[in-house]
């Protein structure tokens, strides 16, 4: 018996078996508030964060400014864009609190600290945060994280925010962390979820909210145009993707630029919907062999009505993240997502 051949066969089988195991988890979807908290939070004044540059990180970028000026420009530009976007998003869409005010991060931190000490119930806050790879099980953390908006009581602990909403589409486009309509979407979806919880007088996670929304609203898909942002397509070279679609139902689908999508969304265009990607979890094909493994961001795909801001339909939205195996659910919009989201079967 040739030992080298046997050993190679054993090695190949071991690699295949070890890579078949797939660990998946949501990125902490828990809501740390009761219905009584939700019903009272509307009475508070809302403080909305305007983010400031991290001074330590800024110093590092300034030192490398001569060699890599684009990094400093990109970082400052990202902050400037977000602050402009969150102001228009809240001013245009926010109705949960009667009053709101914009505060810089440093100012907000002081107010929150005072609220905790005094156990004040005067303010609620809306601020930007990032949920990172927690990975309690395998001790193999990645650099992957998703951006969220935290909303809740000012005195509540930051490590357990009352509520957070994932900012759609972020980290999917090449060269752009977010666009204006991503922030508007996050605010609108947060708003809709809270209104639903207030109406039903109970607390439930976003995945349950979207499932219920689809069940209630999918029939409204009939006769509506579907807009898809070019930069969100998984295959950026699919110029003829519409011609390849296998769709029996007659649907008007247009692949357009981000500005076109935002225009329809902000103007509440009638009979138009937009397809988005919402971060849902992190998948980890786990290997027993050191050096093997990957970390993959998983997104559910939602269809949002431009006029009502309702969730009309979804595709590859997974309530249970375990046991996914090798099912390929990638961050961007794929051909099968478009084919799947035009149907209301079993919704």
C-alpha atoms as a printed R data frame, in Angstrom:
    type eleno elety resid chain resno       x      y       z
1   ATOM     1    CA   UNK     A     1   0.000  0.000   0.000
2   ATOM     2    CA   UNK     A     2   1.358  3.403  -0.983
3   ATOM     3    CA   UNK     A     3   1.375  5.433   2.232
4   ATOM     4    CA   UNK     A     4   1.587  8.813   0.423
5   ATOM     5    CA   UNK     A     5  -1.519  8.098  -1.670
6   ATOM     6    CA   UNK     A     6  -3.499  6.931   1.380
7   ATOM     7    CA   UNK     A     7  -2.421  9.970   3.370
8   ATOM     8    CA   UNK     A     8  -3.400 12.349   0.563
9   ATOM     9    CA   UNK     A     9  -6.816 10.707   0.252
10  ATOM    10    CA   UNK     A    10  -7.321 10.978   4.002
11  ATOM    11    CA   UNK     A    11  -6.308 14.644   3.935
12  ATOM    12    CA   UNK     A    12  -8.751 15.484   1.139
13  ATOM    13    CA   UNK     A    13 -11.627 13.699   2.925
14  ATOM    14    CA   UNK     A    14 -10.778 15.450   6.204
15  ATOM    15    CA   UNK     A    15 -10.816 18.869   4.532
16  ATOM    16    CA   UNK     A    16 -14.150 18.186   2.840
17  ATOM    17    CA   UNK     A    17 -15.794 16.959   6.050
18  ATOM    18    CA   UNK     A    18 -14.397 19.764   8.166
19  ATOM    19    CA   UNK     A    19 -15.588 22.420   5.729
20  ATOM    20    CA   UNK     A    20 -19.114 20.993   5.647
21  ATOM    21    CA   UNK     A    21 -19.817 22.343   9.100
22  ATOM    22    CA   UNK     A    22 -21.317 25.776   8.951
23  ATOM    23    CA   UNK     A    23 -21.940 27.991  11.964
24  ATOM    24    CA   UNK     A    24 -24.277 30.905  11.563
25  ATOM    25    CA   UNK     A    25 -25.677 33.546  13.849
26  ATOM    26    CA   UNK     A    26 -27.726 36.676  13.806
27  ATOM    27    CA   UNK     A    27 -25.927 39.833  14.815
28  ATOM    28    CA   UNK     A    28 -27.718 40.310  18.143
29  ATOM    29    CA   UNK     A    29 -31.301 41.240  17.158
30  ATOM    30    CA   UNK     A    30 -32.553 41.477  20.749
31  ATOM    31    CA   UNK     A    31 -34.777 44.379  21.818
32  ATOM    32    CA   UNK     A    32 -34.008 45.461  25.393
33  ATOM    33    CA   UNK     A    33 -37.271 47.208  26.180
34  ATOM    34    CA   UNK     A    34 -40.769 46.298  27.261
35  ATOM    35    CA   UNK     A    35 -43.983 47.473  25.657
36  ATOM    36    CA   UNK     A    36 -44.518 49.931  28.534
37  ATOM    37    CA   UNK     A    37 -41.157 51.543  27.619
38  ATOM    38    CA   UNK     A    38 -42.174 51.802  23.952
39  ATOM    39    CA   UNK     A    39 -45.474 53.454  24.760
40  ATOM    40    CA   UNK     A    40 -43.786 56.095  26.940
41  ATOM    41    CA   UNK     A    41 -40.752 56.820  24.757
42  ATOM    42    CA   UNK     A    42 -42.886 58.939  22.409
43  ATOM    43    CA   UNK     A    43 -43.349 61.475  25.191
44  ATOM    44    CA   UNK     A    44 -39.634 62.230  25.337
45  ATOM    45    CA   UNK     A    45 -37.590 64.727  23.346
46  ATOM    46    CA   UNK     A    46 -35.452 62.918  20.764
47  ATOM    47    CA   UNK     A    47 -31.725 63.716  20.554
48  ATOM    48    CA   UNK     A    48 -30.214 62.691  17.211
49  ATOM    49    CA   UNK     A    49 -26.459 62.156  17.010
50  ATOM    50    CA   UNK     A    50 -24.258 63.994  14.513
51  ATOM    51    CA   UNK     A    51 -21.071 61.926  14.485
52  ATOM    52    CA   UNK     A    52 -17.627 63.415  15.011
53  ATOM    53    CA   UNK     A    53 -14.244 62.150  13.882
54  ATOM    54    CA   UNK     A    54 -12.381 59.852  16.255
55  ATOM    55    CA   UNK     A    55  -9.385 61.978  17.248
56  ATOM    56    CA   UNK     A    56  -6.925 59.095  17.637
57  ATOM    57    CA   UNK     A    57  -7.841 57.655  14.253
58  ATOM    58    CA   UNK     A    58  -7.743 61.140  12.723
59  ATOM    59    CA   UNK     A    59  -4.158 61.641  13.936
60  ATOM    60    CA   UNK     A    60  -3.105 58.366  12.310
61  ATOM    61    CA   UNK     A    61  -4.673 59.399   9.009
62  ATOM    62    CA   UNK     A    62  -3.079 62.852   9.141
63  ATOM    63    CA   UNK     A    63   0.365 61.303   9.634
64  ATOM    64    CA   UNK     A    64  -0.132 59.288   6.458
65  ATOM    65    CA   UNK     A    65  -1.783 62.159   4.586
66  ATOM    66    CA   UNK     A    66   1.155 62.710   2.218
67  ATOM    67    CA   UNK     A    67   1.212 59.038   1.158
68  ATOM    68    CA   UNK     A    68  -2.487 58.172   1.356
69  ATOM    69    CA   UNK     A    69  -4.502 61.410   1.166
70  ATOM    70    CA   UNK     A    70  -7.568 59.569  -0.135
71  ATOM    71    CA   UNK     A    71  -8.059 57.738   3.194
72  ATOM    72    CA   UNK     A    72  -8.352 60.973   5.162
73  ATOM    73    CA   UNK     A    73 -10.669 62.489   2.549
74  ATOM    74    CA   UNK     A    74 -12.823 59.358   2.472
75  ATOM    75    CA   UNK     A    75 -13.106 59.236   6.275
76  ATOM    76    CA   UNK     A    76 -14.062 62.891   6.646
77  ATOM    77    CA   UNK     A    77 -16.373 62.664   3.648
78  ATOM    78    CA   UNK     A    78 -18.160 59.658   5.162
79  ATOM    79    CA   UNK     A    79 -18.813 61.611   8.385
80  ATOM    80    CA   UNK     A    80 -20.005 64.693   6.515
81  ATOM    81    CA   UNK     A    81 -22.372 62.641   4.343
82  ATOM    82    CA   UNK     A    82 -23.856 60.741   7.252
83  ATOM    83    CA   UNK     A    83 -24.574 63.907   9.219
84  ATOM    84    CA   UNK     A    84 -26.289 65.494   6.241
85  ATOM    85    CA   UNK     A    85 -28.265 62.315   5.505
86  ATOM    86    CA   UNK     A    86 -29.492 61.711   9.063
87  ATOM    87    CA   UNK     A    87 -30.724 65.292   9.340
88  ATOM    88    CA   UNK     A    88 -32.828 65.085   6.177
89  ATOM    89    CA   UNK     A    89 -34.020 61.567   7.066
90  ATOM    90    CA   UNK     A    90 -35.271 62.518  10.526
91  ATOM    91    CA   UNK     A    91 -36.686 65.871   9.410
92  ATOM    92    CA   UNK     A    92 -38.589 64.178   6.567
93  ATOM    93    CA   UNK     A    93 -39.742 60.943   8.175
94  ATOM    94    CA   UNK     A    94 -39.804 61.176  11.986
95  ATOM    95    CA   UNK     A    95 -43.160 61.324  13.737
96  ATOM    96    CA   UNK     A    96 -42.638 59.110  16.796
97  ATOM    97    CA   UNK     A    97 -41.465 61.973  19.036
98  ATOM    98    CA   UNK     A    98 -43.070 65.424  19.028
99  ATOM    99    CA   UNK     A    99 -39.720 67.176  19.388
100 ATOM   100    CA   UNK     A   100 -36.222 66.338  18.191
101 ATOM   101    CA   UNK     A   101 -32.840 68.038  18.243
102 ATOM   102    CA   UNK     A   102 -29.468 67.255  16.644
103 ATOM   103    CA   UNK     A   103 -26.427 66.914  18.920
104 ATOM   104    CA   UNK     A   104 -22.751 66.242  18.233
105 ATOM   105    CA   UNK     A   105 -21.339 62.997  19.655
106 ATOM   106    CA   UNK     A   106 -19.369 64.785  22.394
107 ATOM   107    CA   UNK     A   107 -22.448 66.741  23.486
108 ATOM   108    CA   UNK     A   108 -24.653 63.652  23.412
109 ATOM   109    CA   UNK     A   109 -22.194 61.637  25.510
110 ATOM   110    CA   UNK     A   110 -22.387 64.225  28.294
111 ATOM   111    CA   UNK     A   111 -26.201 64.287  28.226
112 ATOM   112    CA   UNK     A   112 -26.390 60.478  28.304
113 ATOM   113    CA   UNK     A   113 -23.969 60.273  31.236
114 ATOM   114    CA   UNK     A   114 -26.023 62.802  33.198
115 ATOM   115    CA   UNK     A   115 -29.255 60.953  32.341
116 ATOM   116    CA   UNK     A   116 -27.794 57.711  33.712
117 ATOM   117    CA   UNK     A   117 -26.664 59.306  36.967
118 ATOM   118    CA   UNK     A   118 -29.998 61.042  37.544
119 ATOM   119    CA   UNK     A   119 -32.060 58.176  36.037
120 ATOM   120    CA   UNK     A   120 -33.743 60.851  33.971
121 ATOM   121    CA   UNK     A   121 -36.655 60.068  31.659
122 ATOM   122    CA   UNK     A   122 -36.397 63.332  29.715
123 ATOM   123    CA   UNK     A   123 -34.662 62.202  26.510
124 ATOM   124    CA   UNK     A   124 -34.614 59.432  23.951
125 ATOM   125    CA   UNK     A   125 -31.648 59.085  21.582
126 ATOM   126    CA   UNK     A   126 -31.009 58.016  17.995
127 ATOM   127    CA   UNK     A   127 -27.365 57.350  17.256
128 ATOM   128    CA   UNK     A   128 -25.060 55.469  14.913
129 ATOM   129    CA   UNK     A   129 -23.308 52.276  16.048
130 ATOM   130    CA   UNK     A   130 -21.607 49.215  14.629
131 ATOM   131    CA   UNK     A   131 -22.366 45.606  15.539
132 ATOM   132    CA   UNK     A   132 -19.256 43.509  15.171
133 ATOM   133    CA   UNK     A   133 -18.605 39.794  14.967
134 ATOM   134    CA   UNK     A   134 -19.162 38.531  18.540
135 ATOM   135    CA   UNK     A   135 -18.373 34.844  17.926
136 ATOM   136    CA   UNK     A   136 -18.795 33.389  21.396
137 ATOM   137    CA   UNK     A   137 -18.587 29.797  20.163
138 ATOM   138    CA   UNK     A   138 -15.480 29.340  18.053
139 ATOM   139    CA   UNK     A   139 -13.271 32.209  19.246
140 ATOM   140    CA   UNK     A   140 -12.579 33.130  15.650
141 ATOM   141    CA   UNK     A   141 -13.645 36.725  15.313
142 ATOM   142    CA   UNK     A   142 -13.479 38.588  12.026
143 ATOM   143    CA   UNK     A   143 -13.320 42.288  11.158
144 ATOM   144    CA   UNK     A   144 -16.836 42.060   9.771
145 ATOM   145    CA   UNK     A   145 -19.460 44.373  11.201
146 ATOM   146    CA   UNK     A   146 -22.693 46.067  10.185
147 ATOM   147    CA   UNK     A   147 -23.877 49.610  10.786
148 ATOM   148    CA   UNK     A   148 -27.022 50.201  12.825
149 ATOM   149    CA   UNK     A   149 -29.123 53.003  14.247
150 ATOM   150    CA   UNK     A   150 -29.688 52.633  17.998
151 ATOM   151    CA   UNK     A   151 -32.915 54.097  19.344
152 ATOM   152    CA   UNK     A   152 -34.071 54.208  22.933
153 ATOM   153    CA   UNK     A   153 -33.932 55.771  26.368
154 ATOM   154    CA   UNK     A   154 -30.965 58.036  27.068
155 ATOM   155    CA   UNK     A   155 -30.332 56.400  30.454
156 ATOM   156    CA   UNK     A   156 -30.235 52.843  29.063
157 ATOM   157    CA   UNK     A   157 -26.809 51.100  28.937
158 ATOM   158    CA   UNK     A   158 -25.022 51.405  25.606
159 ATOM   159    CA   UNK     A   159 -24.070 47.720  25.614
160 ATOM   160    CA   UNK     A   160 -27.785 46.895  25.768
161 ATOM   161    CA   UNK     A   161 -29.513 49.507  23.602
162 ATOM   162    CA   UNK     A   162 -33.293 49.440  23.684
163 ATOM   163    CA   UNK     A   163 -33.556 48.863  19.952
164 ATOM   164    CA   UNK     A   164 -31.459 48.881  16.814
165 ATOM   165    CA   UNK     A   165 -32.194 48.772  13.109
166 ATOM   166    CA   UNK     A   166 -29.645 47.578  10.546
167 ATOM   167    CA   UNK     A   167 -28.837 50.240   7.955
168 ATOM   168    CA   UNK     A   168 -29.746 48.625   4.603
169 ATOM   169    CA   UNK     A   169 -27.257 48.199   1.747
170 ATOM   170    CA   UNK     A   170 -24.195 49.327   3.734
171 ATOM   171    CA   UNK     A   171 -20.818 47.752   2.922
172 ATOM   172    CA   UNK     A   172 -22.203 46.194  -0.281
173 ATOM   173    CA   UNK     A   173 -21.483 48.921  -2.813
174 ATOM   174    CA   UNK     A   174 -17.896 49.287  -3.929
175 ATOM   175    CA   UNK     A   175 -16.348 52.551  -2.685
176 ATOM   176    CA   UNK     A   176 -19.395 53.792  -0.775
177 ATOM   177    CA   UNK     A   177 -20.368 52.837   2.759
178 ATOM   178    CA   UNK     A   178 -23.825 54.365   2.517
179 ATOM   179    CA   UNK     A   179 -25.998 56.483   0.290
180 ATOM   180    CA   UNK     A   180 -28.679 58.951   1.368
181 ATOM   181    CA   UNK     A   181 -31.557 56.570   0.748
182 ATOM   182    CA   UNK     A   182 -29.940 53.914   3.016
183 ATOM   183    CA   UNK     A   183 -30.279 56.256   5.991
184 ATOM   184    CA   UNK     A   184 -33.806 57.280   4.980
185 ATOM   185    CA   UNK     A   185 -34.711 53.596   4.657
186 ATOM   186    CA   UNK     A   186 -33.369 52.771   8.121
187 ATOM   187    CA   UNK     A   187 -35.363 55.615   9.700
188 ATOM   188    CA   UNK     A   188 -38.529 54.655   7.786
189 ATOM   189    CA   UNK     A   189 -38.241 50.950   8.705
190 ATOM   190    CA   UNK     A   190 -37.561 51.784  12.359
191 ATOM   191    CA   UNK     A   191 -40.616 54.014  12.326
192 ATOM   192    CA   UNK     A   192 -42.831 51.336  10.758
193 ATOM   193    CA   UNK     A   193 -41.646 48.656  13.188
194 ATOM   194    CA   UNK     A   194 -42.372 50.852  16.221
195 ATOM   195    CA   UNK     A   195 -45.788 51.825  14.905
196 ATOM   196    CA   UNK     A   196 -46.591 48.134  14.468
197 ATOM   197    CA   UNK     A   197 -45.480 47.303  18.023
198 ATOM   198    CA   UNK     A   198 -47.547 50.197  19.394
199 ATOM   199    CA   UNK     A   199 -50.573 49.059  17.412
200 ATOM   200    CA   UNK     A   200 -50.280 45.425  18.553
201 ATOM   201    CA   UNK     A   201 -49.188 46.392  22.091
202 ATOM   202    CA   UNK     A   202 -46.280 43.971  22.210
203 ATOM   203    CA   UNK     A   203 -42.538 43.778  21.480
204 ATOM   204    CA   UNK     A   204 -41.294 41.598  18.615
205 ATOM   205    CA   UNK     A   205 -38.049 41.458  16.599
206 ATOM   206    CA   UNK     A   206 -37.596 42.867  13.113
207 ATOM   207    CA   UNK     A   207 -37.615 39.442  11.439
208 ATOM   208    CA   UNK     A   208 -41.094 38.790  12.834
209 ATOM   209    CA   UNK     A   209 -42.161 42.280  11.782
210 ATOM   210    CA   UNK     A   210 -41.015 41.802   8.194
211 ATOM   211    CA   UNK     A   211 -42.651 38.383   7.968
212 ATOM   212    CA   UNK     A   212 -45.948 39.796   9.186
213 ATOM   213    CA   UNK     A   213 -45.643 42.789   6.835
214 ATOM   214    CA   UNK     A   214 -45.144 40.545   3.818
215 ATOM   215    CA   UNK     A   215 -48.151 38.451   4.806
216 ATOM   216    CA   UNK     A   216 -50.306 41.587   5.041
217 ATOM   217    CA   UNK     A   217 -48.971 43.579   2.076
218 ATOM   218    CA   UNK     A   218 -47.705 41.225  -0.641
219 ATOM   219    CA   UNK     A   219 -51.004 41.388  -2.532
220 ATOM   220    CA   UNK     A   220 -50.235 45.075  -3.168
221 ATOM   221    CA   UNK     A   221 -47.292 44.094  -5.393
222 ATOM   222    CA   UNK     A   222 -49.615 43.737  -8.385
223 ATOM   223    CA   UNK     A   223 -49.045 46.470 -10.984
224 ATOM   224    CA   UNK     A   224 -46.052 48.051  -9.227
225 ATOM   225    CA   UNK     A   225 -42.713 48.848 -10.851
226 ATOM   226    CA   UNK     A   226 -39.610 47.372  -9.181
227 ATOM   227    CA   UNK     A   227 -36.496 49.560  -8.979
228 ATOM   228    CA   UNK     A   228 -33.085 47.978  -8.329
229 ATOM   229    CA   UNK     A   229 -29.915 49.977  -7.743
230 ATOM   230    CA   UNK     A   230 -27.127 48.926 -10.107
231 ATOM   231    CA   UNK     A   231 -24.445 49.000  -7.403
232 ATOM   232    CA   UNK     A   232 -26.326 46.437  -5.274
233 ATOM   233    CA   UNK     A   233 -26.221 43.727  -7.939
234 ATOM   234    CA   UNK     A   234 -23.936 40.837  -7.003
235 ATOM   235    CA   UNK     A   235 -22.787 40.467 -10.614
236 ATOM   236    CA   UNK     A   236 -21.690 43.938 -11.640
237 ATOM   237    CA   UNK     A   237 -21.126 42.785 -15.244
238 ATOM   238    CA   UNK     A   238 -24.716 41.639 -15.801
239 ATOM   239    CA   UNK     A   239 -25.711 44.330 -18.278
240 ATOM   240    CA   UNK     A   240 -28.359 42.017 -19.733
241 ATOM   241    CA   UNK     A   241 -29.597 40.602 -16.419
242 ATOM   242    CA   UNK     A   242 -33.196 41.558 -17.184
243 ATOM   243    CA   UNK     A   243 -33.130 39.465 -20.361
244 ATOM   244    CA   UNK     A   244 -31.959 36.406 -18.397
245 ATOM   245    CA   UNK     A   245 -34.698 36.523 -15.770
246 ATOM   246    CA   UNK     A   246 -36.987 33.506 -15.593
247 ATOM   247    CA   UNK     A   247 -40.246 35.215 -14.599
248 ATOM   248    CA   UNK     A   248 -43.688 34.064 -15.687
249 ATOM   249    CA   UNK     A   249 -45.477 37.050 -14.150
250 ATOM   250    CA   UNK     A   250 -45.332 40.222 -16.195
251 ATOM   251    CA   UNK     A   251 -43.419 42.757 -14.099
252 ATOM   252    CA   UNK     A   252 -41.816 46.077 -14.907
253 ATOM   253    CA   UNK     A   253 -38.306 45.898 -13.485
254 ATOM   254    CA   UNK     A   254 -35.762 48.686 -13.939
255 ATOM   255    CA   UNK     A   255 -32.087 48.727 -12.936
256 ATOM   256    CA   UNK     A   256 -31.197 52.326 -12.115
257 ATOM   257    CA   UNK     A   257 -28.711 54.543 -10.275
258 ATOM   258    CA   UNK     A   258 -28.871 55.311  -6.541
259 ATOM   259    CA   UNK     A   259 -30.065 58.865  -7.183
260 ATOM   260    CA   UNK     A   260 -33.051 57.559  -9.181
261 ATOM   261    CA   UNK     A   261 -34.028 55.175  -6.390
262 ATOM   262    CA   UNK     A   262 -33.754 57.888  -3.748
263 ATOM   263    CA   UNK     A   263 -35.800 60.282  -5.879
264 ATOM   264    CA   UNK     A   264 -38.704 57.818  -6.115
265 ATOM   265    CA   UNK     A   265 -38.448 56.894  -2.432
266 ATOM   266    CA   UNK     A   266 -38.257 60.454  -1.096
267 ATOM   267    CA   UNK     A   267 -41.066 61.669  -3.380
268 ATOM   268    CA   UNK     A   268 -43.243 58.710  -2.323
269 ATOM   269    CA   UNK     A   269 -43.837 57.798  -5.967
270 ATOM   270    CA   UNK     A   270 -47.031 55.856  -6.452
271 ATOM   271    CA   UNK     A   271 -46.862 52.290  -7.822
272 ATOM   272    CA   UNK     A   272 -43.080 52.075  -7.397
273 ATOM   273    CA   UNK     A   273 -41.105 49.770  -5.123
274 ATOM   274    CA   UNK     A   274 -37.386 49.482  -4.309
275 ATOM   275    CA   UNK     A   275 -35.405 46.302  -3.663
276 ATOM   276    CA   UNK     A   276 -32.924 46.453  -0.778
277 ATOM   277    CA   UNK     A   277 -30.414 44.281   1.092
278 ATOM   278    CA   UNK     A   278 -30.742 44.098   4.893
279 ATOM   279    CA   UNK     A   279 -27.864 42.627   6.967
280 ATOM   280    CA   UNK     A   280 -29.114 39.591   8.836
281 ATOM   281    CA   UNK     A   281 -26.223 37.519  10.092
282 ATOM   282    CA   UNK     A   282 -22.714 36.186   9.777
283 ATOM   283    CA   UNK     A   283 -22.072 32.728   8.366
284 ATOM   284    CA   UNK     A   284 -18.881 30.843   9.192
285 ATOM   285    CA   UNK     A   285 -17.934 27.689   7.312
286 ATOM   286    CA   UNK     A   286 -15.829 26.234  10.129
287 ATOM   287    CA   UNK     A   287 -12.816 24.038   9.529
288 ATOM   288    CA   UNK     A   288 -11.004 21.797  12.028
289 ATOM   289    CA   UNK     A   289  -7.786 22.580  10.198
290 ATOM   290    CA   UNK     A   290  -6.068 25.860  11.188
291 ATOM   291    CA   UNK     A   291  -6.114 28.407   8.399
292 ATOM   292    CA   UNK     A   292  -9.287 27.117   6.766
293 ATOM   293    CA   UNK     A   293 -12.522 29.042   7.169
294 ATOM   294    CA   UNK     A   294 -14.345 32.127   6.023
295 ATOM   295    CA   UNK     A   295 -16.697 34.775   7.310
296 ATOM   296    CA   UNK     A   296 -19.633 35.743   5.112
297 ATOM   297    CA   UNK     A   297 -22.154 38.524   5.564
298 ATOM   298    CA   UNK     A   298 -25.702 37.349   4.902
299 ATOM   299    CA   UNK     A   299 -28.437 39.745   3.818
300 ATOM   300    CA   UNK     A   300 -32.157 39.281   3.417
301 ATOM   301    CA   UNK     A   301 -33.740 41.005   0.438
302 ATOM   302    CA   UNK     A   302 -36.789 43.215   0.958
303 ATOM   303    CA   UNK     A   303 -39.107 45.063  -1.402
304 ATOM   304    CA   UNK     A   304 -40.279 48.430  -0.049
305 ATOM   305    CA   UNK     A   305 -43.211 50.445  -1.377
306 ATOM   306    CA   UNK     A   306 -42.086 54.008  -2.176
307 ATOM   307    CA   UNK     A   307 -45.433 55.580  -1.307
308 ATOM   308    CA   UNK     A   308 -46.432 53.790   1.906
309 ATOM   309    CA   UNK     A   309 -42.901 52.707   2.995
310 ATOM   310    CA   UNK     A   310 -44.388 49.262   3.749
311 ATOM   311    CA   UNK     A   311 -42.463 46.008   3.316
312 ATOM   312    CA   UNK     A   312 -44.216 44.393   0.332
313 ATOM   313    CA   UNK     A   313 -42.204 41.215  -0.123
314 ATOM   314    CA   UNK     A   314 -39.003 39.426   0.859
315 ATOM   315    CA   UNK     A   315 -36.627 36.819  -0.513
316 ATOM   316    CA   UNK     A   316 -34.124 34.603   1.319
317 ATOM   317    CA   UNK     A   317 -35.097 36.062   4.648
318 ATOM   318    CA   UNK     A   318 -34.045 33.398   7.153
319 ATOM   319    CA   UNK     A   319 -35.538 33.259  10.609
320 ATOM   320    CA   UNK     A   320 -33.369 30.317  11.682
321 ATOM   321    CA   UNK     A   321 -29.715 30.746  10.867
322 ATOM   322    CA   UNK     A   322 -28.606 27.262  11.873
323 ATOM   323    CA   UNK     A   323 -28.268 24.422   9.413
324 ATOM   324    CA   UNK     A   324 -27.745 26.559   6.331
325 ATOM   325    CA   UNK     A   325 -25.037 24.320   4.950
326 ATOM   326    CA   UNK     A   326 -23.681 25.647   1.659
327 ATOM   327    CA   UNK     A   327 -26.756 27.610   0.668
328 ATOM   328    CA   UNK     A   328 -25.321 30.646  -1.104
329 ATOM   329    CA   UNK     A   329 -26.893 33.749   0.348
330 ATOM   330    CA   UNK     A   330 -24.540 36.557  -0.579
331 ATOM   331    CA   UNK     A   331 -24.702 40.233   0.382
332 ATOM   332    CA   UNK     A   332 -25.731 41.648  -2.992
333 ATOM   333    CA   UNK     A   333 -28.841 41.156  -5.119
334 ATOM   334    CA   UNK     A   334 -28.640 38.145  -7.412
335 ATOM   335    CA   UNK     A   335 -30.707 36.943 -10.358
336 ATOM   336    CA   UNK     A   336 -32.625 34.460  -8.212
337 ATOM   337    CA   UNK     A   337 -33.497 37.206  -5.689
338 ATOM   338    CA   UNK     A   338 -35.196 39.218  -8.420
339 ATOM   339    CA   UNK     A   339 -37.022 36.124  -9.677
340 ATOM   340    CA   UNK     A   340 -38.122 35.225  -6.157
341 ATOM   341    CA   UNK     A   341 -39.276 38.604  -4.955
342 ATOM   342    CA   UNK     A   342 -41.872 39.110  -7.700
343 ATOM   343    CA   UNK     A   343 -43.923 36.171  -6.384
344 ATOM   344    CA   UNK     A   344 -46.371 36.143  -3.500
345 ATOM   345    CA   UNK     A   345 -46.689 32.377  -3.233
346 ATOM   346    CA   UNK     A   346 -46.845 31.008   0.327
347 ATOM   347    CA   UNK     A   347 -46.539 34.521   1.748
